[in-house]
Coordinates of C-alpha atoms in Angstrom, one line a residue:
Chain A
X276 CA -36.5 43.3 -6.6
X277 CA -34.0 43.9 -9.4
X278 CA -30.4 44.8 -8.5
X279 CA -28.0 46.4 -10.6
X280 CA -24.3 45.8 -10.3
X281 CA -23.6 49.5 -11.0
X282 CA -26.6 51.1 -9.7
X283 CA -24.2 53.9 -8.1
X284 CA -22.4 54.9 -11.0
X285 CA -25.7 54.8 -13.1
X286 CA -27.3 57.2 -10.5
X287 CA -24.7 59.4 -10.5
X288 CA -24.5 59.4 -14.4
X289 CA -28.6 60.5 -14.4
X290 CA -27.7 63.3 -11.6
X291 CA -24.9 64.5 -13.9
X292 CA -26.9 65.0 -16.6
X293 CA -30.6 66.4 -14.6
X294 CA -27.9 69.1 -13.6
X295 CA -26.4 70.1 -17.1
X296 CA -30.2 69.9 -18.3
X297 CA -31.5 71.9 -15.6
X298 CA -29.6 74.7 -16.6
X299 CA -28.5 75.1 -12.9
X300 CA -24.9 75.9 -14.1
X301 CA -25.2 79.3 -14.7
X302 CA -21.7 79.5 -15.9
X303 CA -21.3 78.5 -19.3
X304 CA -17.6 77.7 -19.4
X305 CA -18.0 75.9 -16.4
X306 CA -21.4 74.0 -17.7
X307 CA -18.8 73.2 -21.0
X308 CA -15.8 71.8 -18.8
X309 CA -18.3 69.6 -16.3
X310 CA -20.1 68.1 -19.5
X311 CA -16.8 67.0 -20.8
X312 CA -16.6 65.2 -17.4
X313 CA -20.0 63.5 -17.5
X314 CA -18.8 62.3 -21.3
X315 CA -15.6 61.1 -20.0
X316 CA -17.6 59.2 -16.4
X317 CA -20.0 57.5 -19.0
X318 CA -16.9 56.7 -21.4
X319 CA -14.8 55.2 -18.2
X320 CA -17.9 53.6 -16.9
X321 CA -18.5 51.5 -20.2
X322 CA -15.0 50.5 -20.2
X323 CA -15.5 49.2 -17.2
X324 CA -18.3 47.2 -17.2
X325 CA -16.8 46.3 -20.6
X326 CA -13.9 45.0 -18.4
X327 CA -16.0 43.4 -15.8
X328 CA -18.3 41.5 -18.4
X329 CA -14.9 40.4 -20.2
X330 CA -13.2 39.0 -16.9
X331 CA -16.3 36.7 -15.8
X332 CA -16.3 35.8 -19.1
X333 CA -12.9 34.7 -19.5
X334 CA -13.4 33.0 -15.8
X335 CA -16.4 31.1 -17.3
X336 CA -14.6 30.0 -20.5
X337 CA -11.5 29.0 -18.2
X338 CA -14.2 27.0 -15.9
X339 CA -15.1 25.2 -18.5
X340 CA -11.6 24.6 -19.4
X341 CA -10.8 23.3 -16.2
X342 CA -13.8 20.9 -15.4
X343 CA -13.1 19.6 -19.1
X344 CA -9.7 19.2 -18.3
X345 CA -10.7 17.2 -15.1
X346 CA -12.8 14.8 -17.3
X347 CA -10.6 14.2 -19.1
X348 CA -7.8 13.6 -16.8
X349 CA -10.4 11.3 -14.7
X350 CA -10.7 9.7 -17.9
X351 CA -6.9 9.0 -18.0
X352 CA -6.4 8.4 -14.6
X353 CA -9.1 5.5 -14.9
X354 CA -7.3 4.3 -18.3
X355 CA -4.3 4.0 -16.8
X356 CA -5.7 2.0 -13.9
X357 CA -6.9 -0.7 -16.2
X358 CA -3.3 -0.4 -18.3
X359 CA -1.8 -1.4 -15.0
X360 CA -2.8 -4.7 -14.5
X361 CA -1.4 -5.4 -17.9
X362 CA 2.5 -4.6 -16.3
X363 CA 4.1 -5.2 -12.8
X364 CA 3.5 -1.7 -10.2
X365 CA 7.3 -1.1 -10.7
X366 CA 7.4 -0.9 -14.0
X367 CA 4.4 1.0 -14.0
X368 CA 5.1 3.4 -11.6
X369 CA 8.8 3.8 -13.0
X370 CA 7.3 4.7 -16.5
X371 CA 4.1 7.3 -15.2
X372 CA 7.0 8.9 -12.8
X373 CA 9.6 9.2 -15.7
X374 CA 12.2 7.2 -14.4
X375 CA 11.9 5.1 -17.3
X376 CA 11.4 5.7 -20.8
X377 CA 9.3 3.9 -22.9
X378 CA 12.1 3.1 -25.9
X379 CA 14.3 0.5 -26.3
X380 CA 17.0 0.4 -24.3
X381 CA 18.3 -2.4 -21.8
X382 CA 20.8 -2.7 -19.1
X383 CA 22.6 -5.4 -17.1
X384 CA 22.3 -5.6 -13.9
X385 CA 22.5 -8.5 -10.9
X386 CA 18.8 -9.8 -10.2
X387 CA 17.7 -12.5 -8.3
X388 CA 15.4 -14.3 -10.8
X389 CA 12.1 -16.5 -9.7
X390 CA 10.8 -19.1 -12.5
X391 CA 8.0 -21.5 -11.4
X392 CA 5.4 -24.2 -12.9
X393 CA 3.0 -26.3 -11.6
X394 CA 4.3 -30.2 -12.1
X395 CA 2.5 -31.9 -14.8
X396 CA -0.2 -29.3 -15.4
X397 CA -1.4 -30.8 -18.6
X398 CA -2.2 -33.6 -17.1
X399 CA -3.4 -32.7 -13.9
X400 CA -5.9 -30.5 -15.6
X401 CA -6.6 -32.7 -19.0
X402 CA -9.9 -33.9 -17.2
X403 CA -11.1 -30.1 -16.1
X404 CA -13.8 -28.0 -18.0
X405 CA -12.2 -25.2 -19.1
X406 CA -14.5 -23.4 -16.5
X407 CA -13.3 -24.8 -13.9
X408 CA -9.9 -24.8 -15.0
X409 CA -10.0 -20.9 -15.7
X410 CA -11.1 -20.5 -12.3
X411 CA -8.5 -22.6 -10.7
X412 CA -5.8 -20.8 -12.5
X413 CA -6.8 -17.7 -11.7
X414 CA -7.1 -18.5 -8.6
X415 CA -3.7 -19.5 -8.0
X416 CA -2.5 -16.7 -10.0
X417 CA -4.1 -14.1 -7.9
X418 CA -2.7 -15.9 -4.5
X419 CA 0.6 -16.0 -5.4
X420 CA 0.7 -12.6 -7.3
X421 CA -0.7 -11.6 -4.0
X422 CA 2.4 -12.8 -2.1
X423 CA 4.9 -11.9 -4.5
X424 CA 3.6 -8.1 -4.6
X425 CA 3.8 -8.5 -1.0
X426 CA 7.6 -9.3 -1.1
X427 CA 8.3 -6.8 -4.2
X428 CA 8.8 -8.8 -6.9
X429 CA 8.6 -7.6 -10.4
X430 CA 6.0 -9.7 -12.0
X431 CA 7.6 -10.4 -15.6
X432 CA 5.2 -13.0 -16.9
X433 CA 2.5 -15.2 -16.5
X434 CA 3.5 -18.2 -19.4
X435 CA 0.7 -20.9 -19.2
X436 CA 1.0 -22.2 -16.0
X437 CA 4.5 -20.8 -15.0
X438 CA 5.4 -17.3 -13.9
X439 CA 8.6 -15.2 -14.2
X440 CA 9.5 -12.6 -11.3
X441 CA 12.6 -11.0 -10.9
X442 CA 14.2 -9.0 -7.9
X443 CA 16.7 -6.0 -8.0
X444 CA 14.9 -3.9 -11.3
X445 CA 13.2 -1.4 -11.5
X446 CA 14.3 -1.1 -7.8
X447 CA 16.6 -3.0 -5.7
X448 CA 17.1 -3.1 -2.2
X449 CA 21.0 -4.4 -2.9
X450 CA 21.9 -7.6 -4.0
X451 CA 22.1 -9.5 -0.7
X452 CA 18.0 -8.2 0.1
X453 CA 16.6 -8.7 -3.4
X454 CA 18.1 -12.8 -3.2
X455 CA 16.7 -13.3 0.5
X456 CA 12.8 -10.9 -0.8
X457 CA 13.0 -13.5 -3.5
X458 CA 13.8 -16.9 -1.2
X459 CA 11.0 -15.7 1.5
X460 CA 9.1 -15.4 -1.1
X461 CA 8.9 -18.5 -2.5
X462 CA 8.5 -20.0 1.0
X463 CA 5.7 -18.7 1.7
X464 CA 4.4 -19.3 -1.7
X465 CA 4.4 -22.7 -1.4
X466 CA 3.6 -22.7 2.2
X467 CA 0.5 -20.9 1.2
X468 CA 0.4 -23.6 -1.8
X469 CA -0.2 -26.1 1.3
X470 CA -3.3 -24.5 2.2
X471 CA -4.9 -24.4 -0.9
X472 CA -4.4 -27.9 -1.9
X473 CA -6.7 -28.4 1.0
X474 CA -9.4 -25.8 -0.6
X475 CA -9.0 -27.1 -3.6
X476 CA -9.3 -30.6 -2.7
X477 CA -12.1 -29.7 -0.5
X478 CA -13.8 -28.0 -4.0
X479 CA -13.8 -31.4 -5.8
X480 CA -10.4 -31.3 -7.6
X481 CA -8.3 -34.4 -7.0
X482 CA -5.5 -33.4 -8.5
X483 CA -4.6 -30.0 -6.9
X484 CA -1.9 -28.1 -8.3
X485 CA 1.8 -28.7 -7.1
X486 CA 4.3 -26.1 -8.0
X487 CA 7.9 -25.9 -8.2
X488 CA 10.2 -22.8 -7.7
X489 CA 13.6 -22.7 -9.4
X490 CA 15.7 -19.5 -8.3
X491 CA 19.2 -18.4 -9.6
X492 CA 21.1 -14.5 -9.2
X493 CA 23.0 -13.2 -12.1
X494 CA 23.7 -10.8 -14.7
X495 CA 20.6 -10.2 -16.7
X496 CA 19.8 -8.0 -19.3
X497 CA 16.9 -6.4 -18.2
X498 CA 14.7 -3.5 -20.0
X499 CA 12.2 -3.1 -22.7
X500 CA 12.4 -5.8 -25.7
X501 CA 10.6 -5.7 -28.9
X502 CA 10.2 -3.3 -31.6
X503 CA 9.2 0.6 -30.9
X504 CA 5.3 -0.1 -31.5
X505 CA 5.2 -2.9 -29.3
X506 CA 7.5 -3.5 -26.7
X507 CA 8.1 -5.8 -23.3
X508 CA 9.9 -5.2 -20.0
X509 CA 11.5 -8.4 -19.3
X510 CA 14.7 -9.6 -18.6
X511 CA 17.0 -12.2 -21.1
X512 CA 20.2 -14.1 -20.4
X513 CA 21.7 -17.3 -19.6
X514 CA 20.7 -16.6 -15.7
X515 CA 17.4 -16.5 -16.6
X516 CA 17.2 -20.2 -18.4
X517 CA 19.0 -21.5 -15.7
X518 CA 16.4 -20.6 -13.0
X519 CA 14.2 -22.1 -15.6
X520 CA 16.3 -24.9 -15.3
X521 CA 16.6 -25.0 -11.9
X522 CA 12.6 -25.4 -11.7
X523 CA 12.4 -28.2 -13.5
X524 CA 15.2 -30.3 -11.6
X525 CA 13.1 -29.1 -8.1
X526 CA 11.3 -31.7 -6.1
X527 CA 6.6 -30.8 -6.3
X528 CA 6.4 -28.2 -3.8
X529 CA 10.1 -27.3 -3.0
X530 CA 12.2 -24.3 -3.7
X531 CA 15.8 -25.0 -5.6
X532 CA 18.7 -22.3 -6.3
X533 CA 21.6 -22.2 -7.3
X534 CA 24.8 -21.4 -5.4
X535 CA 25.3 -17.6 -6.0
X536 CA 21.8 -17.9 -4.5
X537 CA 22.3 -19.8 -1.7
X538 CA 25.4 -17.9 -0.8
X539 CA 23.7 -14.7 -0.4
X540 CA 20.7 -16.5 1.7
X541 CA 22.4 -19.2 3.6
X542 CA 22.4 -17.6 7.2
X543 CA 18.5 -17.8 6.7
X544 CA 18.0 -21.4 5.2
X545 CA 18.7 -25.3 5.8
X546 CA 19.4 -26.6 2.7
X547 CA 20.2 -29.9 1.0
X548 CA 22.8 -30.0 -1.9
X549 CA 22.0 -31.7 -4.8
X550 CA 24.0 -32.8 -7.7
X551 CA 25.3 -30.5 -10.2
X552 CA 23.6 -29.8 -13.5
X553 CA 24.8 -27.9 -16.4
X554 CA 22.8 -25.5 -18.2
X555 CA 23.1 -24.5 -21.9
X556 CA 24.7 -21.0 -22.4
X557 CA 26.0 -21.4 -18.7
X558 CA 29.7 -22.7 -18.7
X559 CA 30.0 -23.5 -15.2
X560 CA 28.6 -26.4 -13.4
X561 CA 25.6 -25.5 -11.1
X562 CA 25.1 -26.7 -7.8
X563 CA 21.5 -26.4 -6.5
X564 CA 20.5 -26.3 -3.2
X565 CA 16.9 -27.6 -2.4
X566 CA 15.8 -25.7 0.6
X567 CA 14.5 -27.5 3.4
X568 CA 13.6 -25.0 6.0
X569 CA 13.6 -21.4 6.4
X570 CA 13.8 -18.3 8.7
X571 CA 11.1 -16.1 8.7
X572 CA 13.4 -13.0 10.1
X573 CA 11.6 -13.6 13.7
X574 CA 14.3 -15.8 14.7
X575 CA 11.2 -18.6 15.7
X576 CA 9.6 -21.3 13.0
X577 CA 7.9 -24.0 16.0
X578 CA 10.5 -25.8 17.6
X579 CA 13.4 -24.2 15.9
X580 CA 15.5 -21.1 17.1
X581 CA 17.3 -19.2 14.6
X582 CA 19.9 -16.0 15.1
X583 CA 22.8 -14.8 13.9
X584 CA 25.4 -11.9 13.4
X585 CA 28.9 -10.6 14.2
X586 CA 30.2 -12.8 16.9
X587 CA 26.9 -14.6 17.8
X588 CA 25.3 -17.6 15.9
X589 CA 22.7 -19.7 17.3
X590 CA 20.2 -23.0 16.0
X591 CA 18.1 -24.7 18.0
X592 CA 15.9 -27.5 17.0
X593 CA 14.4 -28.5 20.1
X594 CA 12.6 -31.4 18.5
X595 CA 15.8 -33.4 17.7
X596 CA 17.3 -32.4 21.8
X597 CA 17.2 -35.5 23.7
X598 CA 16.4 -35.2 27.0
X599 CA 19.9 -35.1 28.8
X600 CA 21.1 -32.8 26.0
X601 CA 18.3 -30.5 26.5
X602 CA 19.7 -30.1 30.2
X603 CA 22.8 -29.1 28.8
X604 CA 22.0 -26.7 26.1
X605 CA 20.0 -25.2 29.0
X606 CA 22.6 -24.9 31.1
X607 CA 25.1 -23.4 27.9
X608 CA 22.2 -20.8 27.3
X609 CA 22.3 -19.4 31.0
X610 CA 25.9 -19.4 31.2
X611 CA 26.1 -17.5 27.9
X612 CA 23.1 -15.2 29.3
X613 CA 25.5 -15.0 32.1
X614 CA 28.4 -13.6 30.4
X615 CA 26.4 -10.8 28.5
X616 CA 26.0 -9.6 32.3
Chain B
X23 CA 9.3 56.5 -36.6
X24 CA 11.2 53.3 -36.4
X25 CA 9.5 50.5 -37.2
X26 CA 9.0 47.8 -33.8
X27 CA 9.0 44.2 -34.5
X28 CA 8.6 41.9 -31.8
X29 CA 8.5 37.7 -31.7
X30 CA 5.1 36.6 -29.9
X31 CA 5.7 34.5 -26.8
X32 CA 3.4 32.4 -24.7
X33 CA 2.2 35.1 -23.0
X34 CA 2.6 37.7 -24.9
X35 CA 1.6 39.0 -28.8
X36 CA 3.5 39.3 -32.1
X37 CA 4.3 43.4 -32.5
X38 CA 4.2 44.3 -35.8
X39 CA 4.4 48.0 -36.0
X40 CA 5.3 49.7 -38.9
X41 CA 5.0 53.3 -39.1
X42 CA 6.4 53.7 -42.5
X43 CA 3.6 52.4 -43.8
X44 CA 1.1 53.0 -41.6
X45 CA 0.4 49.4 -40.8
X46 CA 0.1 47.8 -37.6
X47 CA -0.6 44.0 -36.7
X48 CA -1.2 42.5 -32.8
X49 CA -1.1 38.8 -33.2
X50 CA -1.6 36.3 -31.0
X51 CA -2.2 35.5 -27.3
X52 CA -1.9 38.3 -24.6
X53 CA -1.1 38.3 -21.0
X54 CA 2.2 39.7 -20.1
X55 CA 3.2 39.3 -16.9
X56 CA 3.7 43.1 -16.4
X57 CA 1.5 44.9 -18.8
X58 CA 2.6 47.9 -18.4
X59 CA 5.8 47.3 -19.3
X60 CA 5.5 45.3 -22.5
X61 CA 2.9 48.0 -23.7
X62 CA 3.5 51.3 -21.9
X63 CA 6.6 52.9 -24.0
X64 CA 4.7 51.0 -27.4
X65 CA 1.3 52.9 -26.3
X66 CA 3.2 56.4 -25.7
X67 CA 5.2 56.2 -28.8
X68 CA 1.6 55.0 -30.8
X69 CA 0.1 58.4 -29.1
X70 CA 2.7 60.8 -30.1
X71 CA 2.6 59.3 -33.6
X72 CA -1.1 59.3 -34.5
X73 CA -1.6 63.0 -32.6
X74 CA 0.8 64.2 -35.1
X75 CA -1.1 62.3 -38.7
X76 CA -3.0 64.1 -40.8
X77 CA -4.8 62.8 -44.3
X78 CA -2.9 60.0 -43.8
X79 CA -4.5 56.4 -44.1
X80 CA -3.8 53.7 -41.4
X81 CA -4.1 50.0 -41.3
X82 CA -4.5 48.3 -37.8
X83 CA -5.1 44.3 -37.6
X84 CA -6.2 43.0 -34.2
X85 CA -5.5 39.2 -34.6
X86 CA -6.0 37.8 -31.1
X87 CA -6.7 34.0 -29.7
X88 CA -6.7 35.2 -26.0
X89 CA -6.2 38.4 -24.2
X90 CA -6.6 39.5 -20.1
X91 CA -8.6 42.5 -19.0
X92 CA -5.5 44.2 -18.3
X93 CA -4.9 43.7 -22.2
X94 CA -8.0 44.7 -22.9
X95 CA -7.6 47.8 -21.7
X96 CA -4.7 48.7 -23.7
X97 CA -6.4 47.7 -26.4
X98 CA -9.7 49.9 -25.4
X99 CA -6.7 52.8 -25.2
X100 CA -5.6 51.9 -28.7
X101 CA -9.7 52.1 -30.1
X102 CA -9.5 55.1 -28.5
X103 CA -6.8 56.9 -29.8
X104 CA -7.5 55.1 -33.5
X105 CA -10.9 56.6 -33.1
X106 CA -9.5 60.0 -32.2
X107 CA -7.1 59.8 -35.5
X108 CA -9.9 59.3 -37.8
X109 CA -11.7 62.0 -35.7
X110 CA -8.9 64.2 -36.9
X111 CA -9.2 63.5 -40.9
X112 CA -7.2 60.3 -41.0
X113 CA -8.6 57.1 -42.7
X114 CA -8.3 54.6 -40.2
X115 CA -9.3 51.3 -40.9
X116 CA -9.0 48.6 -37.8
X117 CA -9.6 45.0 -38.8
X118 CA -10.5 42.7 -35.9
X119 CA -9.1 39.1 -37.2
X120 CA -10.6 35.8 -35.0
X121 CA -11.2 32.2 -35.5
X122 CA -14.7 31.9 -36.9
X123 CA -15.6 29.7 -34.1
X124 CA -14.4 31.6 -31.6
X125 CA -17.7 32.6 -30.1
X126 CA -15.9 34.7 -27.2
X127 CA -13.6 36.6 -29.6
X128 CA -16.1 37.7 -31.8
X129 CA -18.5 39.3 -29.6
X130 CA -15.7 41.1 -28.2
X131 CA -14.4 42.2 -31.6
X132 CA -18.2 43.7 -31.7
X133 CA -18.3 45.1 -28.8
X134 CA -15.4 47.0 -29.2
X135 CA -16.0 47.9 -32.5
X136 CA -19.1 49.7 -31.2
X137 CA -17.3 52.5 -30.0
X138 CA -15.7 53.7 -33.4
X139 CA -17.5 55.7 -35.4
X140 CA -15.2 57.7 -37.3
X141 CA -13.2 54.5 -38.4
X142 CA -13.8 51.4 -40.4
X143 CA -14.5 48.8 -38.3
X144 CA -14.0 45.3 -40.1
X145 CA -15.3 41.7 -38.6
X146 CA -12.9 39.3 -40.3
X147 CA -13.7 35.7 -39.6
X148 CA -10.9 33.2 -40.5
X149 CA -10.7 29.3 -40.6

């Protein structure tokens, strides 16, 4: 059964004109006026199926518009999920939400820079396939990008074996945060390190990796580097060579900082001072602090008690409390429990 | 008659009405927010000012990349009335410009060129 759209007005068009043929209007001015009707109907009725056939037209054409438009931004969307992995998700997300520009232009700003290696990697690795090496090193890459994603680090570069993150750019959760993001960090990079020396020595290779962490806070100049075709986001300065610096003076599987480090993370670390160094482009001499132990923010590492703030401070290794000491701190900690009411 | 020139938006079409000469141009894209008012007053004054032409020989260029029904409806008005002018003695001659790949725009061009048949209707396919 065939339907037509404007079946009505069609019918009503052939009524129109059986009447004016059937003569049935006797009057003739009247017969004159009502076929000037009937040619104006016919005339209105073609513009608008005219109009009709136009619109779905236009909606067909803008269909097409639209579902080529969402190919094409698919297409982008997945192109700029593979550009991605080629820059930090900072960066990235600071440059596809505008925040940032793509051009030249730098800034200075206090970061807390992270500079690691792994100790003598060309030699620990001069007996690998470069199979097996590839795998390893991707491997370790991914683990400890992993982590430092997890702690919002802005992944600068990878170099060879060593890697450059920075704290406090694109965004910084205030000086104090980024330094203490970057410290927990690096514990439990190489605290993670510990379990897969035991992977990979469990996989064959003798030699597993041993990394060292070097971490300084300073002025930087941080923003894009290069030339306008091809251009980096880094960050340059004397701060960032001395946390390179500070990596190679730190002990295979330790974390070492310098003071203006250690002064905004100190309520959450024991540390061990070691002996100045000086640093080219740096004029002051540069005490590091090789961190021994750390806080995780749950107040609890084992044995060990950690808390502090305004008017309260409190550390408790239990595994150095001799017995009759123990007794006492116990009896302290009730009293002070006490007090609080 | 003054002569009406107006700048083409995004939305709405290059006016290029000049009555001393007898030359009128549409260019562009159309779909004004409020149709009636960017053609109402234009497609009263065009009405009073053909009604009133005789022997007189006109020139009107339709040069569209996109228009909405409600444009195309003014449009169908202006056929109309162009139609009616050549009706009356008039040489009317209506040139429908449109990209020569610009499948939609040239079958509309045809189909509204249909409805003349006391003008000059002229296809004009540009690159």
């Amino acid at each position: 059964m065939s339907f037509d759209l404007f079946e009505k007005e069609v019918r009503i068009l052939e009524r129109a004109k059986a009447l004016l043929e059937s003569g049935a209007i006797a009057d003739k001015d009247i017969a004159k006026e009502f076929a000037k009707l009937h040619k104006g109907y016919a005339k209105l009725f073609k513009t608008t199926r005219r109009l009709v056939k136009m619109s779905d037209r236009n909606e067909e054409k803008l269909n097409k518009l639209a579902h080529s438009l969402d190919e094409k931004s698919t297409m982008l969307e997945q192109l700029s999920v593979k550009l991605s992995k080629y820059l930090s998700p900072q960066v990235y997300e600071s440059i596809f939400s505008g925040a940032q520009d793509a051009s030249l232009t730098t800034k200075r700003k206090k970061l807390t820079v992270f500079f690691s290696d792994i100790k003598d990697f060309t030699r620990t690795t001069e007996d690998l396939q470069p199979e097996d090496l590839t795998s390893l090193l991707n491997m370790y890459f991914t683990e400890m990008s992993f982590i430092a994603l997890k702690h919002g680090a802005t992944i600068d570069k990878f170099i060879g074996d060593a890697m450059l993150m920075f704290f406090g750019d694109p965004k910084s959760r205030g000086v104090e945060e980024d330094a203490r993001c970057c410290l927990r960090m690096a514990v439990e990079m190489q605290r993670r390190m510990v379990n897969l020396k035991k992977i990979w020595l469990e996989q064959g290779y003798d030699k597993p990796f041993q990394m060292r962490i070097g971490i300084n806070t300073g002025y930087c100049n941080v923003g894009n580097f290069g030339s306008e075709d091809r251009m980096d986001y880094t960050i340059i300065g004397g701060e960032v060579n001395l946390a390179a610096r500070l990596e190679s003076n730190c002990d295979p599987g330790g974390v070492l900082m310098s003071y203006e480090t250690y002064a905004l993370v100190k309520d959450l670390v024991e540390t061990e001072e070691r002996e100045p160094i000086r640093v080219k482009g740096i004029r002051r001499e540069v005490k590091p602090f090789s961190v021994l132990n750390v806080n995780d923010g749950s107040g609890v590492e084992g044995n060990v008690f950690r808390q502090s703030c305004d008017g309260f401070s409190l550390f408790l290794n239990q595994d150095k409390l001799s017995g009759q000491d123990r007794e006492k701190v116990r009896q302290e900690l009730i009293d002070a429990l006490d007090s609080l009411g | 008659m003054k002569n009406i020139k107006i700048e083409a938006t995004d939305r709405s079409p290059e006016l290029d009405l000049n009555f001393e000469m007898n030359s009128f141009c549409i260019k562009g894209e159309s779909y004004p927010e409020d149709v009636t008012e960017f053609y109402g007053g234009i497609l009263k004054s065009m009405e009073n000012y053909f009604s009133n032409l005789e022997g007189e020989t006109i020139d009107f260029c339709f040069e569209l990349i996109y228009f909405n029904s409600s444009s195309a409806k003014v449009f169908m008005s202006l056929f109309d009335m162009l139609e009616e002018a050549a009706e009356e003695g008039n040489t009317v001659n209506v040139e429908w410009v449109y990209v020569s790949d610009d499948d939609n725009m040239e079958e509309l061009g045809e189909e509204f060129g249909e409805d003349l048949e006391a003008a000059n209707f002229i296809m004009k396919p540009v690159e």
